[in-house]
Amino acid sequence: MTQTGPDEGSALFAAVREDVRALLRQELRLAQTELMQKGRNAGKGTAALGGAAVCGALATAGSVVFTLRVLDRYLPPKTAAFLLTAGYGAAAGALAAWGYAQIREAMPLYPEETVENVQANVHQAFPGDSPAP
C-alpha cells in the first residue's frame, strides 16, 4: 500500500481546484453567450409587440381621417370606417402574434445548455450518486 505524502496530496488538490475553476469559467462563458442570444430574440419579440401597439393605436387615432375621407368618396362612410379599422386591427393582430411567438421562443430565460452541461458533468464526476428527489 502506497501512501501519498503531504506534497503529493496538496498538489493533487491544487490540480483538482484548477480544473474546477477552468470548468466553471467555461460554463459561465457558455451561460453568458446563451443568455445574450435569448435576450436578442426577446428583444425582437418586444419590438414587434411595440409595433402592434402602434398599429392598434392607429386603428382609433385621428391620423386616419385622410384615408377615411378618401374611402368616403367610393364607399358609404360607415363601410369606409369599418374597413380602415379592420385593416389596422388585422395588422396589429398579426404583429402581436409574431411578437408573442418570438418571446415564447426565447423562454425560459435561463441558460438551458449550461444547466444540462453542468448536470452531465456532475453525473460524470459522481456516477454512483443520484440526485435527491
Tab-separated table of C-alpha atoms in Angstrom:
chain	number	residue	atom	x	y	z
A	1	MET	CA	0.000	0.000	0.000
A	2	THR	CA	1.437	3.319	-1.048
A	3	GLN	CA	0.821	6.431	0.848
A	4	THR	CA	0.917	9.819	-0.694
A	5	GLY	CA	2.950	12.408	1.051
A	6	PRO	CA	1.611	15.799	2.033
A	7	ASP	CA	3.184	17.421	-1.017
A	8	GLU	CA	1.554	14.954	-3.408
A	9	GLY	CA	-1.854	15.395	-1.771
A	10	SER	CA	-1.705	19.173	-1.852
A	11	ALA	CA	-0.525	19.108	-5.481
A	12	LEU	CA	-3.429	16.818	-6.369
A	13	PHE	CA	-5.840	19.104	-4.540
A	14	ALA	CA	-4.433	22.154	-6.341
A	15	ALA	CA	-4.799	20.413	-9.718
A	16	VAL	CA	-8.409	19.494	-8.981
A	17	ARG	CA	-9.121	23.038	-7.820
A	18	GLU	CA	-7.688	24.478	-11.048
A	19	ASP	CA	-9.692	22.016	-13.145
A	20	VAL	CA	-12.878	23.024	-11.335
A	21	ARG	CA	-12.088	26.720	-11.823
A	22	ALA	CA	-11.483	26.202	-15.540
A	23	LEU	CA	-14.714	24.234	-15.885
A	24	LEU	CA	-16.697	26.884	-14.039
A	25	ARG	CA	-15.242	29.666	-16.181
A	26	GLN	CA	-16.082	27.731	-19.330
A	27	GLU	CA	-19.655	27.090	-18.165
A	28	LEU	CA	-20.119	30.743	-17.203
A	29	ARG	CA	-18.951	31.868	-20.652
A	30	LEU	CA	-21.399	29.423	-22.233
A	31	ALA	CA	-24.208	30.696	-19.996
A	32	GLN	CA	-23.407	34.298	-20.910
A	33	THR	CA	-23.471	33.515	-24.637
A	34	GLU	CA	-26.735	31.613	-24.344
A	35	LEU	CA	-28.434	34.369	-22.341
A	36	MET	CA	-27.273	37.016	-24.810
A	37	GLN	CA	-28.885	35.072	-27.668
A	38	LYS	CA	-32.113	34.693	-25.716
A	39	GLY	CA	-32.065	38.407	-24.968
A	40	ARG	CA	-31.722	39.200	-28.676
A	41	ASN	CA	-34.723	37.004	-29.501
A	42	ALA	CA	-36.785	38.522	-26.704
A	43	GLY	CA	-35.815	41.997	-27.935
A	44	LYS	CA	-37.185	41.196	-31.397
A	45	GLY	CA	-40.443	39.980	-29.889
A	46	THR	CA	-40.718	43.039	-27.676
A	47	ALA	CA	-40.146	45.328	-30.659
A	48	ALA	CA	-42.877	43.507	-32.576
A	49	LEU	CA	-45.270	43.958	-29.659
A	50	GLY	CA	-44.420	47.653	-29.651
A	51	GLY	CA	-45.255	47.766	-33.354
A	52	ALA	CA	-48.532	46.015	-32.623
A	53	ALA	CA	-49.348	48.666	-30.034
A	54	VAL	CA	-48.662	51.438	-32.536
A	55	CYS	CA	-50.850	49.775	-35.165
A	56	GLY	CA	-53.594	49.297	-32.589
A	57	ALA	CA	-53.419	52.973	-31.680
A	58	LEU	CA	-53.627	53.879	-35.353
A	59	ALA	CA	-56.894	51.953	-35.576
A	60	THR	CA	-58.557	54.591	-33.400
A	61	ALA	CA	-56.333	57.611	-33.952
A	62	GLY	CA	-57.323	60.788	-35.664
A	63	SER	CA	-54.430	60.458	-38.125
A	64	VAL	CA	-56.574	58.120	-40.267
A	65	VAL	CA	-59.012	60.868	-41.168
A	66	PHE	CA	-57.354	61.486	-44.553
A	67	THR	CA	-57.653	57.813	-45.534
A	68	LEU	CA	-61.196	57.719	-44.283
A	69	ARG	CA	-62.109	60.731	-46.428
A	70	VAL	CA	-60.600	59.077	-49.495
A	71	LEU	CA	-62.623	55.929	-48.847
A	72	ASP	CA	-65.731	58.058	-48.296
A	73	ARG	CA	-65.555	59.070	-51.964
A	74	TYR	CA	-66.079	55.479	-53.096
A	75	LEU	CA	-67.877	53.814	-50.193
A	76	PRO	CA	-70.568	54.740	-47.718
A	77	PRO	CA	-68.993	56.425	-44.635
A	78	LYS	CA	-69.739	53.564	-42.238
A	79	THR	CA	-68.272	50.956	-44.593
A	80	ALA	CA	-65.147	53.059	-45.152
A	81	ALA	CA	-64.627	53.499	-41.406
A	82	PHE	CA	-65.141	49.779	-40.777
A	83	LEU	CA	-62.672	48.708	-43.481
A	84	LEU	CA	-59.993	51.092	-42.265
A	85	THR	CA	-60.363	49.997	-38.658
A	86	ALA	CA	-60.377	46.321	-39.664
A	87	GLY	CA	-57.180	46.760	-41.696
A	88	TYR	CA	-55.264	48.357	-38.841
A	89	GLY	CA	-56.697	45.827	-36.406
A	90	ALA	CA	-55.564	42.930	-38.590
A	91	ALA	CA	-52.053	44.395	-38.820
A	92	ALA	CA	-51.950	44.786	-35.033
A	93	GLY	CA	-53.111	41.193	-34.556
A	94	ALA	CA	-50.504	39.811	-36.955
A	95	LEU	CA	-47.677	41.756	-35.292
A	96	ALA	CA	-48.862	40.735	-31.829
A	97	ALA	CA	-48.963	37.044	-32.798
A	98	TRP	CA	-45.466	37.198	-34.301
A	99	GLY	CA	-44.087	39.104	-31.312
A	100	TYR	CA	-45.629	36.661	-28.844
A	101	ALA	CA	-44.104	33.744	-30.768
A	102	GLN	CA	-40.666	35.410	-30.634
A	103	ILE	CA	-40.907	35.894	-26.876
A	104	ARG	CA	-42.091	32.304	-26.311
A	105	GLU	CA	-39.150	31.064	-28.382
A	106	ALA	CA	-36.763	32.882	-26.058
A	107	MET	CA	-38.221	31.214	-22.958
A	108	PRO	CA	-37.118	30.048	-20.458
A	109	LEU	CA	-34.756	32.861	-19.620
A	110	TYR	CA	-32.031	30.743	-18.095
A	111	PRO	CA	-29.089	29.099	-19.849
A	112	GLU	CA	-30.554	25.670	-20.629
A	113	GLU	CA	-27.464	24.257	-22.341
A	114	THR	CA	-25.227	25.327	-19.491
A	115	VAL	CA	-27.512	23.726	-16.902
A	116	GLU	CA	-27.548	20.495	-18.916
A	117	ASN	CA	-23.746	20.555	-19.229
A	118	VAL	CA	-23.269	21.134	-15.502
A	119	GLN	CA	-25.686	18.299	-14.696
A	120	ALA	CA	-23.844	15.991	-17.090
A	121	ASN	CA	-20.503	16.966	-15.530
A	122	VAL	CA	-21.821	16.277	-12.035
A	123	HIS	CA	-23.197	12.885	-13.106
A	124	GLN	CA	-19.890	12.077	-14.746
A	125	ALA	CA	-17.899	13.137	-11.682
A	126	PHE	CA	-20.162	11.237	-9.285
A	127	PRO	CA	-21.580	8.303	-11.293
A	128	GLY	CA	-22.922	6.355	-8.325
A	129	ASP	CA	-24.783	9.249	-6.713
A	130	SER	CA	-28.344	10.013	-7.689
A	131	PRO	CA	-29.939	13.428	-7.278
A	132	ALA	CA	-32.203	13.998	-4.331
A	133	PRO	CA	-35.951	13.917	-5.150
